[in-house]
PDB file of C-alpha atoms in Angstrom:
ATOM      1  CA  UNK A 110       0.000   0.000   0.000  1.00  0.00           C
ATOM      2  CA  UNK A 111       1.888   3.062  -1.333  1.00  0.00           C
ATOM      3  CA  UNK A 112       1.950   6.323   0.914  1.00  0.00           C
ATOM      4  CA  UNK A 113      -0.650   8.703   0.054  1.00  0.00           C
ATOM      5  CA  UNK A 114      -0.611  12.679   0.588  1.00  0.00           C
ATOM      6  CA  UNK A 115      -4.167  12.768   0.814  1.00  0.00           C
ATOM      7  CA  UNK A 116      -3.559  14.769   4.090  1.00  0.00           C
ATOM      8  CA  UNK A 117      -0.959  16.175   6.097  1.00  0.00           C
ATOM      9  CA  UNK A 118       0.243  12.262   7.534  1.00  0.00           C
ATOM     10  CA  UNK A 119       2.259  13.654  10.413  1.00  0.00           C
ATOM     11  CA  UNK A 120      -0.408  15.642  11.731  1.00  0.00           C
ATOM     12  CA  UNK A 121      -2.001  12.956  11.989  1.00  0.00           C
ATOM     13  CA  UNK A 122       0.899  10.712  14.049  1.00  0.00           C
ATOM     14  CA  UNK A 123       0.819  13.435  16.400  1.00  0.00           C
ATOM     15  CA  UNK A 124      -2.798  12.723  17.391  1.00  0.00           C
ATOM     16  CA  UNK A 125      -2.665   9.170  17.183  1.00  0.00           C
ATOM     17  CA  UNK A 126       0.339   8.485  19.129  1.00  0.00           C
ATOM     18  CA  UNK A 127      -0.899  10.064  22.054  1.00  0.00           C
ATOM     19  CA  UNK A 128      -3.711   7.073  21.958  1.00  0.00           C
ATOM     20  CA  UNK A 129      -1.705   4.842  21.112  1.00  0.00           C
ATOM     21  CA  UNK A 130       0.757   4.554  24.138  1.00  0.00           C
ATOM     22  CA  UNK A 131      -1.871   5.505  26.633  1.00  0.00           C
ATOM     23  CA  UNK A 132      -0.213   9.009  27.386  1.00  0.00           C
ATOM     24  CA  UNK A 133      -2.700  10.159  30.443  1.00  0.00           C
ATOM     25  CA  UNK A 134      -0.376  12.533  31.761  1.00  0.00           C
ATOM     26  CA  UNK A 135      -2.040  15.969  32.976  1.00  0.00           C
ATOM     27  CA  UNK A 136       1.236  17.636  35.258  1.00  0.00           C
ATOM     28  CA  UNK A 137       2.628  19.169  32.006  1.00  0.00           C
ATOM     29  CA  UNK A 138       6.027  18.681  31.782  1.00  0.00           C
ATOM     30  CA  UNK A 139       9.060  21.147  33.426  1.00  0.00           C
ATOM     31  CA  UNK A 140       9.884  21.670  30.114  1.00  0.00           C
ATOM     32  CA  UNK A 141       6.536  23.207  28.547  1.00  0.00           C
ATOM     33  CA  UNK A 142       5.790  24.869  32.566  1.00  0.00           C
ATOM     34  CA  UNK A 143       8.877  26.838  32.056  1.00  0.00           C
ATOM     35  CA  UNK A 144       8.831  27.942  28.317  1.00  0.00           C
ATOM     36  CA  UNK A 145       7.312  31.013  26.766  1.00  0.00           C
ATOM     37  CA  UNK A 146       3.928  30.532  25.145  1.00  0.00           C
ATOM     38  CA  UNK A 147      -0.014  30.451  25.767  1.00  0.00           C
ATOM     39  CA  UNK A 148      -2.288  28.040  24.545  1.00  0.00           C
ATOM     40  CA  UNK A 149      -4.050  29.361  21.827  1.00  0.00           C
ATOM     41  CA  UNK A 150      -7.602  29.108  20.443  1.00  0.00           C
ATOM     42  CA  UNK A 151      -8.753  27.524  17.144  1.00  0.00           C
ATOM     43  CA  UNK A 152      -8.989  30.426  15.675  1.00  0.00           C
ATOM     44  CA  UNK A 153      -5.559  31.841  17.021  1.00  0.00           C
ATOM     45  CA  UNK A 154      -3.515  28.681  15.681  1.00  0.00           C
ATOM     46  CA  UNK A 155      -5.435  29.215  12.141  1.00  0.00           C
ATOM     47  CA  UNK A 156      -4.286  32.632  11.964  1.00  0.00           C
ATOM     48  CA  UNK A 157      -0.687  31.606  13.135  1.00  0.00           C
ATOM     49  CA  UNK A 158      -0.395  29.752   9.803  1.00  0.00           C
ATOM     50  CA  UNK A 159       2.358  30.729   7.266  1.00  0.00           C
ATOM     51  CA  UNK A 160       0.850  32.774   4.368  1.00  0.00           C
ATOM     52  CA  UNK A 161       2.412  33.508   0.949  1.00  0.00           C
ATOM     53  CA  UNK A 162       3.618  36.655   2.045  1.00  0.00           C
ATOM     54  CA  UNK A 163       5.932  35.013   5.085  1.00  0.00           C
ATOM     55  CA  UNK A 164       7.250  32.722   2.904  1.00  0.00           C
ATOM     56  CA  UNK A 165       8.268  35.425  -0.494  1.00  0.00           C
ATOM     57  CA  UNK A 166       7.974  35.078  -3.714  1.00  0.00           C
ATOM     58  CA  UNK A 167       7.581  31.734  -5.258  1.00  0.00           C
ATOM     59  CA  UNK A 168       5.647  30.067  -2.730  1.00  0.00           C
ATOM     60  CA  UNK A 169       1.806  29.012  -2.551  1.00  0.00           C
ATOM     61  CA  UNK A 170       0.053  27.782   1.021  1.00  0.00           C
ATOM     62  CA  UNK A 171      -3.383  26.231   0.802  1.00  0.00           C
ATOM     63  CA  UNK A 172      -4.503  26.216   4.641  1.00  0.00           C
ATOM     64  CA  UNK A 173      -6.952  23.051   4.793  1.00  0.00           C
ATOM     65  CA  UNK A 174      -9.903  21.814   6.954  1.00  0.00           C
ATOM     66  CA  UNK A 175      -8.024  19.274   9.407  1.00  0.00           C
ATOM     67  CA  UNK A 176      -8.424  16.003   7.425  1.00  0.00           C
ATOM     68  CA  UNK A 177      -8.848  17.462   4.225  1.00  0.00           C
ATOM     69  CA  UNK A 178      -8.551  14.451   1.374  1.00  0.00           C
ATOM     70  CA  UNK A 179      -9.698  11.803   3.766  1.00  0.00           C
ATOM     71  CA  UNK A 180     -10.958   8.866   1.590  1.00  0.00           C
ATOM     72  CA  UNK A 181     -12.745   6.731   3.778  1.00  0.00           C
ATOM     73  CA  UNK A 182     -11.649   3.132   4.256  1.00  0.00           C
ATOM     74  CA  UNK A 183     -10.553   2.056   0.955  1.00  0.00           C
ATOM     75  CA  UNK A 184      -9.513  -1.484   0.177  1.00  0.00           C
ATOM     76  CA  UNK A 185      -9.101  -1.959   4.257  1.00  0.00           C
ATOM     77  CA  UNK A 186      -6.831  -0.901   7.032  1.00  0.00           C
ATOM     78  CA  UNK A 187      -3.131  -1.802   6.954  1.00  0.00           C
ATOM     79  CA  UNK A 188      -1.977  -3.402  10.159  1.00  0.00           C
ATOM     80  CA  UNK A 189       1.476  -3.610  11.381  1.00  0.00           C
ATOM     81  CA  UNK A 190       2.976  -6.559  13.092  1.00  0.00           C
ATOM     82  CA  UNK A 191       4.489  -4.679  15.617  1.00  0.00           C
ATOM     83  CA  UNK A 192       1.476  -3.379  17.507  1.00  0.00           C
ATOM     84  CA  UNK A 193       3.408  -0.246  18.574  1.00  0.00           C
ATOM     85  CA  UNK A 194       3.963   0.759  15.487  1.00  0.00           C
ATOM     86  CA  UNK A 195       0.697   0.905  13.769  1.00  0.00           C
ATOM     87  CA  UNK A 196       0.037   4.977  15.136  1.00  0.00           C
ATOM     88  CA  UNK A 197       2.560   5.270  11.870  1.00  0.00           C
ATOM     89  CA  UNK A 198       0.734   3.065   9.457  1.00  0.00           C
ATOM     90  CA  UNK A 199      -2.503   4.962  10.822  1.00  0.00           C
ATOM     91  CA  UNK A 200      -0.714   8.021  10.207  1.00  0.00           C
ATOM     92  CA  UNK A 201      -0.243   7.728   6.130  1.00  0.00           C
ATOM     93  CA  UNK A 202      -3.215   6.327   5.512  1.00  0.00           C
ATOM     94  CA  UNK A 203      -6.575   7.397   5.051  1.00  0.00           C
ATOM     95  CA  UNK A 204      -8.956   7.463   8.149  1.00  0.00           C
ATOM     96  CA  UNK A 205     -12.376   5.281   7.887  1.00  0.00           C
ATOM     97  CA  UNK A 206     -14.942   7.800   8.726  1.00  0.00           C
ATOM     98  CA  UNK A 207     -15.989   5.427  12.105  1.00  0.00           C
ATOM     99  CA  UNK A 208     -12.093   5.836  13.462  1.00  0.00           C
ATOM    100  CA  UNK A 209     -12.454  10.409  12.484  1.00  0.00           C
ATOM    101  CA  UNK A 210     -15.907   9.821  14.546  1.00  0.00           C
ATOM    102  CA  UNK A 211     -14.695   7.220  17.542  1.00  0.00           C
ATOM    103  CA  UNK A 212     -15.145   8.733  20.979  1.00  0.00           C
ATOM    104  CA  UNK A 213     -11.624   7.710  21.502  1.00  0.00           C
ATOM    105  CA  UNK A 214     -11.226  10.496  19.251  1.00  0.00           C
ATOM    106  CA  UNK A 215     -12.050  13.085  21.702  1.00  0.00           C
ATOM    107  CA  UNK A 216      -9.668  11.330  24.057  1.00  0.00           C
ATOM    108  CA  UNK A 217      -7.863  14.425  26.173  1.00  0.00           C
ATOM    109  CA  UNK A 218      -4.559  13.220  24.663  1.00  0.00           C
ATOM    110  CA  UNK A 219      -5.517  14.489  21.455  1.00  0.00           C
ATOM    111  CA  UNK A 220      -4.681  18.522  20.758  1.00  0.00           C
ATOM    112  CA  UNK A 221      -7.827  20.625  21.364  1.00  0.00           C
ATOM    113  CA  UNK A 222      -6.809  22.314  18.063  1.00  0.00           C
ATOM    114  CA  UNK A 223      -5.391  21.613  14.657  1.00  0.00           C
ATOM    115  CA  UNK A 224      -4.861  23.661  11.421  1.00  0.00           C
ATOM    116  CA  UNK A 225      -3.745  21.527   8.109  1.00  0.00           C
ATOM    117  CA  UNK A 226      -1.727  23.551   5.427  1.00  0.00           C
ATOM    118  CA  UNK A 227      -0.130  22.460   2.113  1.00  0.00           C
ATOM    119  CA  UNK A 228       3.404  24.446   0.599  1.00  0.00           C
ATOM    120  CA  UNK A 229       4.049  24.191  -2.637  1.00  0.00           C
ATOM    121  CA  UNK A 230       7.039  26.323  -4.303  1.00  0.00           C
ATOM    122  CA  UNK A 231       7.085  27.457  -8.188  1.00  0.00           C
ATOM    123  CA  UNK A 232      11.394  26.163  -8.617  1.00  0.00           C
ATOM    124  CA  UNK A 233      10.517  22.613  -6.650  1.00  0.00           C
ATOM    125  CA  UNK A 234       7.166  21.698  -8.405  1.00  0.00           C
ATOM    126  CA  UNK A 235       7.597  18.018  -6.998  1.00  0.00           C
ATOM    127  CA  UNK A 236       8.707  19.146  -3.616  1.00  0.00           C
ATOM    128  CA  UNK A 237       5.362  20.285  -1.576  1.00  0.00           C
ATOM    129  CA  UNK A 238       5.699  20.322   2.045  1.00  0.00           C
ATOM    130  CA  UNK A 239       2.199  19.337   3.730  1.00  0.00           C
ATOM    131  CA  UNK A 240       1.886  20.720   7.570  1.00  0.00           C
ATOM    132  CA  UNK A 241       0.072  20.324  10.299  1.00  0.00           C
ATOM    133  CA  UNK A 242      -0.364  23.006  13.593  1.00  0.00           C
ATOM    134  CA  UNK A 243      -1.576  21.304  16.919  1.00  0.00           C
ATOM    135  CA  UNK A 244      -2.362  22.974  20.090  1.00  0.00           C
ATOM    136  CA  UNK A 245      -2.279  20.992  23.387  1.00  0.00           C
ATOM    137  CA  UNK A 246      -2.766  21.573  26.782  1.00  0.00           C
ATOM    138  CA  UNK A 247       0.504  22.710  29.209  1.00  0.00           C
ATOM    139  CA  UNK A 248       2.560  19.895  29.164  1.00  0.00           C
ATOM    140  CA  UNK A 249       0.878  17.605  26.353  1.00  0.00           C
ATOM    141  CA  UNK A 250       3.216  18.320  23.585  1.00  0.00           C
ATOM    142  CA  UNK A 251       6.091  17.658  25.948  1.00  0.00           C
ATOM    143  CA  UNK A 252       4.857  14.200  26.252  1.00  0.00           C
ATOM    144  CA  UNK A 253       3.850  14.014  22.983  1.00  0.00           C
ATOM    145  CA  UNK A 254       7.640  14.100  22.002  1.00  0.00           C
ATOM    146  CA  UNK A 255       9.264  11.578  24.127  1.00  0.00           C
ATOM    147  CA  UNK A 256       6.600   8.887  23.392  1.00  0.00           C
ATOM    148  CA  UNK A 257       8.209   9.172  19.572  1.00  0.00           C
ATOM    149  CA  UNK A 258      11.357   9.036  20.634  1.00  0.00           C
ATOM    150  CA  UNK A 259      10.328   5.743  22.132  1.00  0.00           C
ATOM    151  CA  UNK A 260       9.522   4.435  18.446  1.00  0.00           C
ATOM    152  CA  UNK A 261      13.151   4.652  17.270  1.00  0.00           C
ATOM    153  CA  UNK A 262      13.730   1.594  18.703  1.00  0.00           C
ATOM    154  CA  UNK A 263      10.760  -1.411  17.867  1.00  0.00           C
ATOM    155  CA  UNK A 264       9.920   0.152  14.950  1.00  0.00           C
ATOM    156  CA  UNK A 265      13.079   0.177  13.222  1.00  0.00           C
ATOM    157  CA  UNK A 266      12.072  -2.261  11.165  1.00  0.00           C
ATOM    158  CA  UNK A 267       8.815  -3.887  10.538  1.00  0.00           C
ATOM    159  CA  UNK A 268       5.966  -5.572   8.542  1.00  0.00           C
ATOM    160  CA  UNK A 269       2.317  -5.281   8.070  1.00  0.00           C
ATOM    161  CA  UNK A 270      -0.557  -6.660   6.002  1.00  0.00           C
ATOM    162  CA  UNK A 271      -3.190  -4.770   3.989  1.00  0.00           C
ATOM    163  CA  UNK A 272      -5.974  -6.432   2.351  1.00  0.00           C
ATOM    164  CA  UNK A 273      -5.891  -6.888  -1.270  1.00  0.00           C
ATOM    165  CA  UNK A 274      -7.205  -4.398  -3.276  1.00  0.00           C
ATOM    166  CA  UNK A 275     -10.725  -5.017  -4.690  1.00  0.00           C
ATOM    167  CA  UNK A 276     -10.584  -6.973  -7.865  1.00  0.00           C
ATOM    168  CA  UNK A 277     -13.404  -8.782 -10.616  1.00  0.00           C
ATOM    169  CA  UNK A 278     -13.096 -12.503  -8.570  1.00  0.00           C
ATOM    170  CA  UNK A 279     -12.877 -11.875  -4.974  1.00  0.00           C
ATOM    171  CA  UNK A 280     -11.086 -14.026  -3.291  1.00  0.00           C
ATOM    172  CA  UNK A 281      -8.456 -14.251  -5.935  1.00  0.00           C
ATOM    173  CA  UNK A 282      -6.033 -11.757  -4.638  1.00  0.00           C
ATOM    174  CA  UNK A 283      -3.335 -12.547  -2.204  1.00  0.00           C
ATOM    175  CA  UNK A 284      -3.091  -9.647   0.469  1.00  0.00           C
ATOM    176  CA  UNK A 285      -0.109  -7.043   0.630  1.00  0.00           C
ATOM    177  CA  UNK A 286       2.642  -7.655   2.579  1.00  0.00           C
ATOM    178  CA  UNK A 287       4.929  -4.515   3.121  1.00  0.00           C
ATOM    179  CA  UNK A 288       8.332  -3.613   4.476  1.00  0.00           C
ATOM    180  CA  UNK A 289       8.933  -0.870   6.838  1.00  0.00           C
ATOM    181  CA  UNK A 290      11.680   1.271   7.968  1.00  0.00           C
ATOM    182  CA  UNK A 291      12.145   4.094  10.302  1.00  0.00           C
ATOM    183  CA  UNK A 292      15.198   5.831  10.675  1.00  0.00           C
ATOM    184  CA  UNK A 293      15.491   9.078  12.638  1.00  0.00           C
ATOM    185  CA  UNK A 294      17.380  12.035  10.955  1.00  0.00           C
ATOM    186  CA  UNK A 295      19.909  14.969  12.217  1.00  0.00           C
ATOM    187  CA  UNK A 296      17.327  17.511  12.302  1.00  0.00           C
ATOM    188  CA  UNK A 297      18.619  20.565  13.978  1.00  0.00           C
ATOM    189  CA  UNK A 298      16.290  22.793  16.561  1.00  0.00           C
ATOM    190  CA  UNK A 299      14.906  25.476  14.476  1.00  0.00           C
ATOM    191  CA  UNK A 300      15.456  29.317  16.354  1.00  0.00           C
ATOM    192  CA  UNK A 301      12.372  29.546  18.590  1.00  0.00           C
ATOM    193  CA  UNK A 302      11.410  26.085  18.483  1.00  0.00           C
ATOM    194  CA  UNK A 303      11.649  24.321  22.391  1.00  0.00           C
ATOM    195  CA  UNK A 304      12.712  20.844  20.670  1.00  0.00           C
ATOM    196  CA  UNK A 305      12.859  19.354  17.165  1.00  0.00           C
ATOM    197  CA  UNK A 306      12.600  15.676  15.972  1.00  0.00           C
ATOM    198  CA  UNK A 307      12.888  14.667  12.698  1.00  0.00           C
ATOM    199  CA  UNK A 308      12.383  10.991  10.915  1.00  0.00           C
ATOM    200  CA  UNK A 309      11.801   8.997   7.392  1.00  0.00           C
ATOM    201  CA  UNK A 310       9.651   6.070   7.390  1.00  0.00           C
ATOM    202  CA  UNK A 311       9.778   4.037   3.915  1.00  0.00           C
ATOM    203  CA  UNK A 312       7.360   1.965   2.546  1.00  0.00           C
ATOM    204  CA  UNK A 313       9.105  -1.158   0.557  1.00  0.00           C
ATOM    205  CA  UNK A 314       6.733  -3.223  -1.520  1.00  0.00           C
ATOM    206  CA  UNK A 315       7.971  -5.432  -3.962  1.00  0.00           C
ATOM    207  CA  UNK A 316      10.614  -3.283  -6.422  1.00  0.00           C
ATOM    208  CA  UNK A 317       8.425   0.174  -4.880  1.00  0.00           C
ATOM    209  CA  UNK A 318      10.181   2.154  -2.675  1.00  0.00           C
ATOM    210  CA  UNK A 319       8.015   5.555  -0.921  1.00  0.00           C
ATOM    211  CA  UNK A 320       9.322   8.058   1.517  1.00  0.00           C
ATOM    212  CA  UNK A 321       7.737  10.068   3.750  1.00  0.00           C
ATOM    213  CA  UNK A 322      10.182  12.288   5.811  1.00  0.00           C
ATOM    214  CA  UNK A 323       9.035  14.054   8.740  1.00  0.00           C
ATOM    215  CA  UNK A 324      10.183  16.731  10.813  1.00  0.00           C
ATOM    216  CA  UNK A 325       8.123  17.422  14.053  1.00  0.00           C
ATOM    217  CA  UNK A 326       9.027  21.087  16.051  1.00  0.00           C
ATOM    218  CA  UNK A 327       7.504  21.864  19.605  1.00  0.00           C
ATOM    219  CA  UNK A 328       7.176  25.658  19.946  1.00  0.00           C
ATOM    220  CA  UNK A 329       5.895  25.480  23.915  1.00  0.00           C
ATOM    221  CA  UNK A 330       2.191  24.099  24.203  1.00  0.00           C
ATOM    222  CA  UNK A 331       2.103  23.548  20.542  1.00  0.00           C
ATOM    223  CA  UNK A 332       3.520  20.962  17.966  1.00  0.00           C
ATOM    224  CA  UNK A 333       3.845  22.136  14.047  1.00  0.00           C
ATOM    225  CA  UNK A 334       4.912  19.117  11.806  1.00  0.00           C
ATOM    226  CA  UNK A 335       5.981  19.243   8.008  1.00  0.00           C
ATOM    227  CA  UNK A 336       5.822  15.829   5.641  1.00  0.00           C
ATOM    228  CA  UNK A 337       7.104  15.495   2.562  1.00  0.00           C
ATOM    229  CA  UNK A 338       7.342  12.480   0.147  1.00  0.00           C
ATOM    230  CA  UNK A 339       9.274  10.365  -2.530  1.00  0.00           C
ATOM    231  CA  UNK A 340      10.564   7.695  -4.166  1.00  0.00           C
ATOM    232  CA  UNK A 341      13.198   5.203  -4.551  1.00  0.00           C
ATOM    233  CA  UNK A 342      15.348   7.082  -7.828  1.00  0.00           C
ATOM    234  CA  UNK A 343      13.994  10.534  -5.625  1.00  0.00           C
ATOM    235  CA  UNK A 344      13.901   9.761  -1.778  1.00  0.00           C
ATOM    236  CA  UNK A 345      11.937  12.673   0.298  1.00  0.00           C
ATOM    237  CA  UNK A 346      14.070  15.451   1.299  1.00  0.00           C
ATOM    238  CA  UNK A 347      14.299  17.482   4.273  1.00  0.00           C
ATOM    239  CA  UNK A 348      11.130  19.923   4.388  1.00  0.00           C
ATOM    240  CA  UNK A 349      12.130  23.285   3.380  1.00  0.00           C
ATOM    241  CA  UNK A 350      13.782  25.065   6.106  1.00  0.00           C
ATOM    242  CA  UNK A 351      12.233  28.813   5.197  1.00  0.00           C
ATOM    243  CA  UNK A 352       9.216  26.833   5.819  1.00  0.00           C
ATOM    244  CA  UNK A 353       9.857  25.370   9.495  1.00  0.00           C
ATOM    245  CA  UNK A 354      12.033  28.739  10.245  1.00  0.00           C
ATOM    246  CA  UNK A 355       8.986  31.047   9.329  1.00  0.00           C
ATOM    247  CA  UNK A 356       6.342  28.295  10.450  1.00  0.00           C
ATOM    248  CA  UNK A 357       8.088  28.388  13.935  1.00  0.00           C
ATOM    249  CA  UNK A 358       8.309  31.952  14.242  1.00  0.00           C
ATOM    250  CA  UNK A 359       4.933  33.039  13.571  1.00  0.00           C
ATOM    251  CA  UNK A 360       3.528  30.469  16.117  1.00  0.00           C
ATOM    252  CA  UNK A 361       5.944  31.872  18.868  1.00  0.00           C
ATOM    253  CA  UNK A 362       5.074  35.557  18.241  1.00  0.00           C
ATOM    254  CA  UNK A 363       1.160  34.420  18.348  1.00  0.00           C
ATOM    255  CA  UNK A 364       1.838  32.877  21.528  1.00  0.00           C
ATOM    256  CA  UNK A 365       3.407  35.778  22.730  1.00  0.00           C
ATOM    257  CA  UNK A 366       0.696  38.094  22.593  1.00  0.00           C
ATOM    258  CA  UNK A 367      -1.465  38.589  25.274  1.00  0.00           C
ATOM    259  CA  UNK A 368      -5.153  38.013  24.450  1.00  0.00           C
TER     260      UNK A 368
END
């Protein structure tokens, strides 16, 4: 099952991770207690959104209802062997419409808040950037963060199995076995940002090779996350730094500003 940018993936992981390893924490972390930054509303974190004009000539931003492009549940969920792995799998696919509607959903680990965005650039017409901006409670995105880092390490490498997609004679397809890899990258902590985490997960079925590299930023109660994808002959590259630089920036002055 080839990665899709139907939707900003990581924005996704965010969200789902939290589920996924049972984060319940509500202290907040020293970390997110002692940095700069308010929560902010909906409507605070849509406006904190890079437009064209922070980003200069050359560059278009669509800003996008959060799960724009979902798809419903297509030929069937993918599920990884490792169960601690499948928040990724969950991540860059799309959502059935009974998972976007779950109460589990509303789950307080989730952020409170999320704007989508897509970046695409006139010079690097193959090389959009899709985003996602996610406002948590004190302390959340703290936690968020070092339940990724705990990923590194089982999910390295693993397989899952997606249903076969639909065909004439049902029955007569053999489901899809796929290959996995994570590997975390030298991502460097953008001016502004708290923390910065950054990772490629590949998809390897049969002779296809996909990319998706991440690179996830916490900018105090608040996590902004860029995605972008490839191929084996063009693996995903870093997401464009005048992106996360100006992304990053324009969250911390919003959160700056008293209401």
């Amino acid at each position: 099952m080839p990665l899709r940018p139907v939707r900003p993936p990581a924005a996704a992981l965010a969200a789902l991770l939290m589920l996924a390893t049972g984060c319940t924490a509500v202290g907040g972390s020293s970390a997110d207690r002692a940095g700069p930054g308010r929560e902010l509303s909906a409507a605070e974190l849509r406006a904190a959104a890079v437009a064209d004009a922070d980003l200069g000539a050359g560059y278009t931003v669509t800003v996008m209802t959060p799960g724009h492009g979902d798809t419903g549940a297509g030929a069937g969920r993918e599920v990884a062997d490792v169960p601690a792995c499948q928040p990724l799998l969950d991540a860059v696919t799309p959502a059935t419409p009974a998972a976007s509607a779950s109460p589990a959903a509303q789950a307080p680990g989730y952020p409170y808040a999320e704007t989508d965005l897509s970046v695409a650039r006139a010079a690097d017409p193959r090389g959009g950037v899709y985003g996602g901006l996610l406002g948590y409670r004190t302390g959340r995105a703290a936690v968020l963060q070092a339940e990724l880092e705990k990923l590194f390490g089982p999910c390295a490498a693993f397989t899952s199995m997606a249903p076969a997609p639909p065909a004439e004679k049902p029955g007569k397809r053999a489901p899809i076995r796929t290959r996995h890899r994570l590997n975390r990258e030298d991502t460097p902590t953008p001016g502004g940002a708290d923390a910065a985490l950054g990772f490629t997960l590949t998809n390897e079925s049969g002779s296809a090779v996909l990319s998706q590299r991440a690179v996830l930023a916490r900018i105090g109660p608040a996590l902004a996350v860029f995605t972008t994808f490839g191929v084996a002959a063009e693996p995903a590259t870093a997401p464009d730094e005048v992106i996360v630089r100006q992304q990053v920036a324009k969250l911390r002055a919003a959160q700056a500003k008293k209401k």
